[in-house]
């Protein structure tokens, strides 16, 4: 396969990224062309190498077709089919054959809560957006087969989360082409997501505290796509819903603009991260719906930054394929539902191609986003996050006191499952959690844990919120050691510039070790490490110059460093600094500084610049310049 060839950068039109529409088209074409050797003879399936999903290879092969079809549809529609003859023929033939129940490559029928429901929604969206060039050119029998196949949604049951929207868009497409559908299914799904709207533009993806990229690339994306279908067939019937969706998306983007570094690196948090460039979807959708606080130049600057970031880190691979991982192949990034075709949900991040070349989002000069101008601190009370980012080193840190992806009701006496993609105290755009099988037992990075004599550690399941302020946030969780517990661990975070001060009140059994870890840094080579004392501190720095450090400010005795191999999405070699103290049986008040930076700073200097006074459960923190913050633990 030929390598990816991009146009020359244009620093006049796009002074930050150098990318133009031509770069996006070239990347889309490369991804689509690279799939050609993997198409089945009838073009209805894409048979990709890689670990199968739990749904089986038939589903995986449909997935490869459906998700890439969405990318093809955006590419075709954006240029009104010009120069896309081969693409149109390939996907039209695949649709006709896959929907035909008598064809050897027939797609799996839609059954309740089946993976093919996800892929059916992709096909419905793609058929709508490319209707003039593909659907309208299918013969009547092929159209009937497609309608019959998508009709498996009618009256059926989906998972009770973003999947409700797959049914909505699929049946709205059926309505738009005059096929049987259920209006109750459509309105029932749209009504259901109202239960998950929690304010400030944020949804939870289903019941609970499920906050991650799905809010942007599903909970906002599909209602927007639905409105494009509904407007063509329903007139003004749904104008009120459209107005609401536009208002919410605009509000969401006010927060979401802070979740990407000024180098385009998105924060690594949540599931399905192998979709990569899909992180750009909500910013593009804001422009598509004219529902964004961002200017056209800011929108392209953000989205192009995301795409360029992944390209610069080897995405797609040398075959032109999107693999299961973050940069390179890394299976722990994925979930059991992830198959070889799953990464092609990156197609969502190309929805900007729907906007024609003459649209302002492509013709306006790039403009700066907030982090281009100055360091940022952004409180996001709805998801329970506090984001602080540094302009000069392009590091974005997300302090998590609210997103856990745990069931809303926690059974009594049962330890909840751990999920490193949600349960950490902090995430970042250049550092990821340790997520190997061994790491799941150690649980060092970005947690305050109890550790028993066998080295087993507690984890953070359901998060109980205590509040988010302008520069502070707090929560508590139950901590278990095997069958013993639960004990209560409360943590409050205070940010000052690039620093985070973590204050903890830790209950636990006498003799247990309390361990508090910082960020894990990773790379292709061993991170360098230093451990010091008086005060206890530890630091690790990778070859890219990114340093993670923890510094005792009150209560800890010793510092250490945990190394792992093959546990981190950012590289095979990783290291995590941590602090420890033995628990005496009475609640412990502990304070430490956490740092993730590319600065050439001495970690021990933090203890010299930050003063901490502890009186009972009250902690007063004095930063340089006599800036103070008081934290009261255990009041809730």
Coordinates of C-alpha atoms in Angstrom, one line a residue, residues 146-583:
X146 CA -32.2 -2.4 2.7
X147 CA -35.6 -1.2 4.2
X148 CA -36.4 -4.7 5.3
X149 CA -33.0 -5.1 6.9
X150 CA -33.2 -1.8 8.8
X151 CA -36.8 -2.6 9.7
X152 CA -35.4 -5.1 12.2
X153 CA -35.2 -2.0 14.5
X154 CA -39.0 -1.5 14.5
X155 CA -40.4 -2.4 17.9
X156 CA -37.1 -3.9 19.0
X157 CA -35.0 -3.3 22.1
X158 CA -31.6 -1.7 22.3
X159 CA -29.2 -1.2 25.2
X160 CA -30.5 1.7 27.4
X161 CA -27.7 4.2 26.6
X162 CA -26.5 5.9 23.4
X163 CA -27.8 2.8 21.6
X164 CA -31.3 4.3 21.8
X165 CA -30.1 6.9 19.2
X166 CA -29.1 4.1 16.7
X167 CA -32.7 3.1 16.6
X168 CA -33.8 6.8 16.2
X169 CA -31.6 7.6 13.2
X170 CA -32.2 4.3 11.5
X171 CA -36.0 4.5 11.7
X172 CA -35.9 8.2 10.7
X173 CA -34.0 7.1 7.6
X174 CA -36.8 4.6 6.9
X175 CA -39.3 7.4 7.3
X176 CA -37.4 9.6 4.9
X177 CA -37.6 7.0 2.1
X178 CA -41.2 6.1 2.6
X179 CA -40.5 2.7 4.2
X180 CA -42.3 1.3 7.3
X181 CA -41.1 2.7 10.6
X182 CA -42.4 3.4 14.1
X183 CA -42.8 7.0 15.2
X184 CA -43.1 5.8 18.7
X185 CA -39.7 4.2 18.5
X186 CA -38.2 7.5 17.3
X187 CA -39.9 9.8 19.8
X188 CA -39.4 7.2 22.6
X189 CA -35.7 7.2 22.0
X190 CA -35.5 11.0 21.9
X191 CA -37.6 11.2 25.0
X192 CA -35.3 8.7 26.8
X193 CA -32.2 10.8 26.3
X194 CA -34.0 13.7 28.1
X195 CA -33.7 11.6 31.3
X196 CA -29.9 11.7 30.8
X197 CA -29.5 15.4 30.2
X198 CA -27.8 16.8 33.3
X199 CA -27.2 20.4 32.4
X200 CA -24.6 22.8 31.0
X201 CA -24.8 20.9 27.7
X202 CA -23.8 17.5 29.3
X203 CA -25.6 14.2 29.0
X204 CA -24.7 11.0 30.9
X205 CA -24.5 8.1 28.5
X206 CA -27.3 6.2 30.2
X207 CA -28.1 6.1 33.9
X208 CA -25.2 7.0 36.3
X209 CA -22.1 9.1 36.0
X210 CA -21.1 8.0 32.5
X211 CA -19.1 11.0 31.2
X212 CA -16.5 10.5 28.4
X213 CA -16.1 11.0 24.7
X214 CA -19.4 9.4 24.0
X215 CA -21.1 12.6 25.1
X216 CA -19.6 14.4 22.1
X217 CA -19.4 11.6 19.5
X218 CA -22.8 10.0 20.3
X219 CA -25.1 12.0 22.6
X220 CA -24.7 15.2 20.6
X221 CA -23.7 13.7 17.3
X222 CA -26.7 11.5 16.6
X223 CA -29.4 14.0 17.6
X224 CA -27.7 16.4 15.1
X225 CA -27.7 13.7 12.4
X226 CA -31.3 12.9 13.1
X227 CA -32.4 16.5 12.7
X228 CA -30.8 16.4 9.2
X229 CA -33.0 13.4 8.3
X230 CA -36.1 14.7 10.0
X231 CA -36.0 18.1 8.4
X232 CA -36.3 16.5 5.0
X233 CA -39.6 14.7 5.8
X234 CA -41.2 16.3 8.9
X235 CA -41.2 20.0 8.0
X236 CA -41.3 22.1 11.2
X237 CA -42.7 19.3 13.4
X238 CA -39.4 18.9 15.3
X239 CA -38.2 22.5 15.3
X240 CA -38.5 22.6 19.1
X241 CA -36.2 19.6 19.5
X242 CA -33.7 21.0 17.0
X243 CA -33.6 24.3 19.0
X244 CA -32.9 22.4 22.2
X245 CA -30.2 20.2 20.6
X246 CA -28.5 23.2 19.2
X247 CA -28.5 25.1 22.5
X248 CA -27.1 22.1 24.3
X249 CA -24.4 21.4 21.8
X250 CA -23.2 25.0 22.0
X251 CA -23.1 24.8 25.8
X252 CA -21.2 21.5 25.7
X253 CA -18.5 23.0 23.4
X254 CA -17.8 25.7 25.9
X255 CA -16.4 23.0 28.1
X256 CA -15.2 20.6 25.4
X257 CA -12.8 23.1 23.9
X258 CA -10.7 22.7 27.0
X259 CA -10.3 18.9 26.6
X260 CA -7.7 19.1 23.8
X261 CA -4.2 20.3 24.0
X262 CA -2.9 23.1 21.8
X263 CA -0.9 20.4 19.9
X264 CA -4.2 18.5 19.2
X265 CA -3.8 15.8 21.7
X266 CA -7.1 14.9 23.3
X267 CA -7.4 13.8 26.9
X268 CA -7.1 10.0 27.3
X269 CA -10.1 9.1 29.4
X270 CA -13.1 6.7 29.0
X271 CA -13.8 3.8 26.8
X272 CA -13.6 3.2 23.0
X273 CA -10.6 5.5 22.7
X274 CA -9.5 3.5 19.7
X275 CA -11.9 5.7 17.7
X276 CA -9.2 8.4 17.9
X277 CA -10.1 11.2 15.5
X278 CA -13.8 10.8 16.4
X279 CA -12.8 13.2 19.2
X280 CA -13.2 15.9 16.6
X281 CA -16.9 15.1 15.9
X282 CA -18.7 17.5 18.3
X283 CA -16.6 20.5 17.1
X284 CA -17.5 19.7 13.5
X285 CA -21.1 19.1 14.4
X286 CA -21.3 22.5 16.0
X287 CA -20.4 24.0 12.6
X288 CA -22.8 21.7 10.7
X289 CA -25.7 22.8 12.9
X290 CA -24.5 26.4 13.3
X291 CA -24.6 25.7 17.0
X292 CA -21.2 26.5 18.4
X293 CA -19.5 29.3 20.4
X294 CA -16.4 28.7 18.2
X295 CA -15.6 30.7 15.1
X296 CA -15.1 28.7 11.8
X297 CA -11.3 29.3 12.2
X298 CA -11.3 28.0 15.7
X299 CA -13.3 24.9 14.7
X300 CA -10.9 23.9 12.0
X301 CA -7.9 24.7 14.2
X302 CA -9.2 22.3 16.9
X303 CA -10.3 19.5 14.5
X304 CA -7.2 19.7 12.3
X305 CA -5.0 19.7 15.4
X306 CA -6.6 16.4 16.5
X307 CA -6.2 14.7 13.1
X308 CA -2.7 16.0 12.7
X309 CA -1.7 14.8 16.2
X310 CA -2.6 11.2 15.4
X311 CA -1.0 11.3 12.0
X312 CA 2.2 12.6 13.6
X313 CA 2.1 9.6 16.0
X314 CA 1.9 6.9 13.2
X315 CA -1.9 6.7 12.6
X316 CA -2.8 5.1 10.3
X317 CA -0.1 2.4 10.3
X318 CA 2.2 1.5 7.4
X319 CA -0.6 -0.5 5.7
X320 CA -2.9 2.5 5.9
X321 CA -5.0 0.8 8.6
X322 CA -6.5 2.0 11.9
X323 CA -5.4 -0.6 14.5
X324 CA -6.8 -1.5 17.9
X325 CA -5.0 1.0 20.1
X326 CA -4.3 4.6 20.8
X327 CA -1.2 5.3 18.7
X328 CA 0.1 1.9 17.9
X329 CA -1.7 -1.4 18.5
X330 CA -2.5 -1.6 22.3
X331 CA -5.3 -4.0 23.1
X332 CA -5.9 -2.9 26.7
X333 CA -7.2 0.4 25.3
X334 CA -10.0 -1.6 23.8
X335 CA -13.1 -3.3 25.2
X336 CA -14.5 -6.8 24.5
X337 CA -16.9 -5.3 22.0
X338 CA -14.0 -3.9 20.0
X339 CA -13.2 -5.7 16.7
X340 CA -10.8 -5.0 13.9
X341 CA -13.3 -2.7 12.2
X342 CA -14.1 -0.7 15.4
X343 CA -11.4 1.9 15.0
X344 CA -13.2 3.1 11.8
X345 CA -15.6 5.0 14.0
X346 CA -12.8 7.5 13.5
X347 CA -15.1 8.4 10.6
X348 CA -17.2 10.5 12.9
X349 CA -14.3 12.9 13.2
X350 CA -14.5 13.5 9.4
X351 CA -18.1 14.9 9.5
X352 CA -16.7 18.3 8.7
X353 CA -16.2 17.1 5.1
X354 CA -20.0 17.4 4.7
X355 CA -19.5 21.1 4.7
X356 CA -18.7 22.2 1.1
X357 CA -15.3 23.5 0.2
X358 CA -16.6 27.1 0.1
X359 CA -17.9 26.9 3.7
X360 CA -16.3 29.4 6.1
X361 CA -15.0 26.5 8.2
X362 CA -12.7 25.7 5.3
X363 CA -12.0 29.2 3.9
X364 CA -11.5 31.2 7.1
X365 CA -8.1 31.7 8.6
X366 CA -7.3 29.5 11.6
X367 CA -7.9 31.3 14.9
X368 CA -6.5 30.6 18.3
X369 CA -8.3 28.6 20.9
X370 CA -8.1 29.5 24.6
X371 CA -5.0 27.3 25.4
X372 CA -3.1 29.0 22.5
X373 CA -3.3 32.2 24.4
X374 CA -2.8 31.4 28.1
X375 CA -2.8 28.6 30.7
X376 CA -6.4 27.4 31.5
X377 CA -8.3 26.3 34.6
X378 CA -11.9 25.2 33.8
X379 CA -14.3 23.9 36.4
X380 CA -16.9 21.5 35.0
X381 CA -19.3 20.7 37.9
X382 CA -21.7 18.6 35.8
X383 CA -19.3 15.8 35.0
X384 CA -17.4 16.5 38.2
X385 CA -14.2 17.5 36.5
X386 CA -11.6 20.2 37.0
X387 CA -9.4 20.8 34.0
X388 CA -6.1 22.7 34.2
X389 CA -3.8 23.0 31.2
X390 CA -0.4 24.6 30.4
X391 CA 0.1 26.5 27.2
X392 CA 3.9 26.2 27.0
X393 CA 4.2 22.4 27.3
X394 CA 0.8 21.5 25.8
X395 CA -0.3 19.4 28.8
X396 CA -4.0 19.1 29.7
X397 CA -4.8 17.5 33.1
X398 CA -8.3 16.4 33.9
X399 CA -9.0 16.0 37.7
X400 CA -11.8 13.5 38.1
X401 CA -14.3 13.7 41.0
X402 CA -17.4 12.6 39.2
X403 CA -17.1 10.2 36.2
X404 CA -17.1 6.5 37.2
X405 CA -19.1 4.5 34.7
X406 CA -20.4 2.5 37.7
X407 CA -24.0 1.3 38.2
X408 CA -26.1 4.0 40.0
X409 CA -27.0 1.5 42.7
X410 CA -24.1 -0.2 44.4
X411 CA -25.0 -3.5 46.1
X412 CA -24.3 -3.6 49.8
X413 CA -21.3 -5.6 50.8
X414 CA -20.0 -6.1 47.3
X415 CA -16.8 -4.5 45.9
X416 CA -17.6 -2.7 42.7
X417 CA -15.6 -3.5 39.6
X418 CA -12.5 -1.4 38.8
X419 CA -12.1 0.4 35.4
X420 CA -8.9 2.3 34.9
X421 CA -10.5 4.3 32.1
X422 CA -12.8 5.9 34.7
X423 CA -11.7 5.4 38.3
X424 CA -8.5 7.4 38.4
X425 CA -8.2 10.7 40.2
X426 CA -6.7 12.3 37.1
X427 CA -6.2 11.9 33.4
X428 CA -4.2 13.8 30.8
X429 CA -3.6 14.2 27.1
X430 CA 0.0 12.9 27.1
X431 CA -0.2 10.4 29.9
X432 CA -2.5 7.4 30.3
X433 CA -3.5 5.0 33.1
X434 CA -1.8 1.7 33.6
X435 CA -4.2 -0.9 32.3
X436 CA -2.5 -4.3 32.0
X437 CA -3.7 -7.3 34.0
X438 CA -0.9 -6.8 36.4
X439 CA -1.6 -3.1 36.8
X440 CA -5.2 -3.9 37.7
X441 CA -3.9 -5.6 40.8
X442 CA -1.3 -3.0 41.7
X443 CA -3.4 0.1 41.0
X444 CA -0.7 2.7 41.6
X445 CA -1.2 5.6 39.2
X446 CA -3.4 8.5 40.2
X447 CA -5.1 6.7 43.1
X448 CA -4.9 6.8 46.9
X449 CA -5.2 3.2 47.9
X450 CA -5.0 0.8 50.8
X451 CA -2.4 -2.0 50.2
X452 CA -2.3 -5.2 52.2
X453 CA 0.7 -7.4 53.1
X454 CA 0.3 -9.4 49.8
X455 CA 0.6 -6.3 47.7
X456 CA -3.1 -6.2 46.7
X457 CA -4.6 -2.7 46.6
X458 CA -8.0 -1.2 46.9
X459 CA -9.5 0.7 44.0
X460 CA -12.0 3.5 43.4
X461 CA -15.4 2.3 42.2
X462 CA -18.4 4.5 42.5
X463 CA -17.4 8.1 43.1
X464 CA -19.4 10.1 45.7
X465 CA -19.2 13.7 44.8
X466 CA -18.6 16.5 47.3
X467 CA -18.4 19.4 44.9
X468 CA -16.5 21.3 42.3
X469 CA -15.3 24.9 42.8
X470 CA -13.4 27.3 40.6
X471 CA -10.1 25.6 41.4
X472 CA -11.0 22.8 43.7
X473 CA -13.0 19.5 43.7
X474 CA -13.6 16.7 46.1
X475 CA -15.2 13.3 46.4
X476 CA -15.0 10.1 48.4
X477 CA -15.2 6.4 47.7
X478 CA -15.4 3.1 49.5
X479 CA -12.2 1.1 49.7
X480 CA -12.0 -2.7 50.0
X481 CA -9.1 -5.1 50.6
X482 CA -10.4 -8.4 49.4
X483 CA -13.4 -9.2 51.5
X484 CA -12.5 -6.7 54.2
X485 CA -14.1 -3.2 54.3
X486 CA -15.3 -1.0 53.2
X487 CA -13.3 2.0 54.5
X488 CA -13.8 5.6 53.4
X489 CA -11.2 7.5 51.5
X490 CA -12.0 11.2 50.8
X491 CA -9.8 13.3 48.5
X492 CA -9.9 17.0 47.7
X493 CA -7.9 18.5 44.8
X494 CA -6.7 22.1 44.6
X495 CA -5.0 23.3 41.5
X496 CA -2.5 26.1 41.2
X497 CA -1.0 26.6 37.7
X498 CA 0.3 23.2 36.7
X499 CA 0.3 21.8 40.2
X500 CA -2.4 19.8 41.9
X501 CA -2.5 19.5 45.7
X502 CA -4.3 16.4 46.9
X503 CA -5.6 16.3 50.4
X504 CA -6.9 13.0 51.7
X505 CA -8.6 11.6 54.7
X506 CA -8.0 7.9 54.8
X507 CA -9.7 5.3 56.9
X508 CA -8.2 1.8 57.0
X509 CA -7.0 -1.1 59.1
X510 CA -3.9 -0.9 61.3
X511 CA -0.9 -2.3 59.4
X512 CA -2.2 -1.6 55.9
X513 CA -0.1 0.6 53.7
X514 CA -1.5 3.8 52.3
X515 CA -0.1 4.5 48.8
X516 CA -0.7 7.6 46.7
X517 CA 0.5 7.6 43.1
X518 CA 1.0 10.3 40.5
X519 CA 0.7 10.1 36.7
X520 CA 2.3 7.2 34.8
X521 CA 4.7 8.4 32.1
X522 CA 5.6 6.1 29.2
X523 CA 7.6 5.8 26.1
X524 CA 9.6 3.5 23.9
X525 CA 12.5 3.6 26.3
X526 CA 12.8 3.4 30.1
X527 CA 11.8 6.6 31.8
X528 CA 14.5 8.0 34.0
X529 CA 13.6 8.1 37.7
X530 CA 14.7 9.8 40.9
X531 CA 13.6 9.2 44.5
X532 CA 14.4 11.6 47.3
X533 CA 13.7 12.2 51.0
X534 CA 13.1 15.0 53.4
X535 CA 10.5 15.6 52.2
X536 CA 9.8 12.3 50.5
X537 CA 9.4 12.8 46.7
X538 CA 9.7 10.8 43.6
X539 CA 9.8 11.7 39.9
X540 CA 10.0 10.0 36.5
X541 CA 10.7 11.6 33.1
X542 CA 10.2 10.0 29.7
X543 CA 12.3 10.6 26.6
X544 CA 9.9 13.3 25.4
X545 CA 10.7 15.3 28.5
X546 CA 7.4 14.7 30.2
X547 CA 7.9 14.5 34.0
X548 CA 5.5 13.0 36.6
X549 CA 6.3 13.8 40.2
X550 CA 4.8 13.5 43.7
X551 CA 6.0 15.4 46.7
X552 CA 5.0 14.8 50.4
X553 CA 3.6 18.0 52.0
X554 CA 2.1 16.3 55.1
X555 CA 1.9 12.8 56.5
X556 CA 3.8 10.4 54.2
X557 CA 7.0 8.6 55.2
X558 CA 8.6 7.2 52.0
X559 CA 8.6 7.6 48.3
X560 CA 9.0 5.0 45.6
X561 CA 8.7 4.3 41.9
X562 CA 6.6 1.6 40.2
X563 CA 7.8 0.4 36.7
X564 CA 5.7 -1.6 34.3
X565 CA 6.1 -3.1 30.8
X566 CA 3.4 -3.2 28.2
X567 CA 0.8 -1.6 30.5
X568 CA 0.5 1.9 29.1
X569 CA -1.1 3.2 25.8
X570 CA 1.6 5.8 25.4
X571 CA 4.5 3.4 25.2
X572 CA 5.8 0.0 26.4
X573 CA 8.0 1.3 29.2
X574 CA 6.2 3.2 32.0
X575 CA 7.0 4.5 35.4
X576 CA 4.8 5.9 38.2
X577 CA 6.0 7.8 41.2
X578 CA 4.3 7.3 44.6
X579 CA 4.3 8.0 48.3
X580 CA 3.5 5.7 51.2
X581 CA 2.8 5.6 54.9
X582 CA 1.7 2.8 57.3
X583 CA -1.8 3.1 58.5

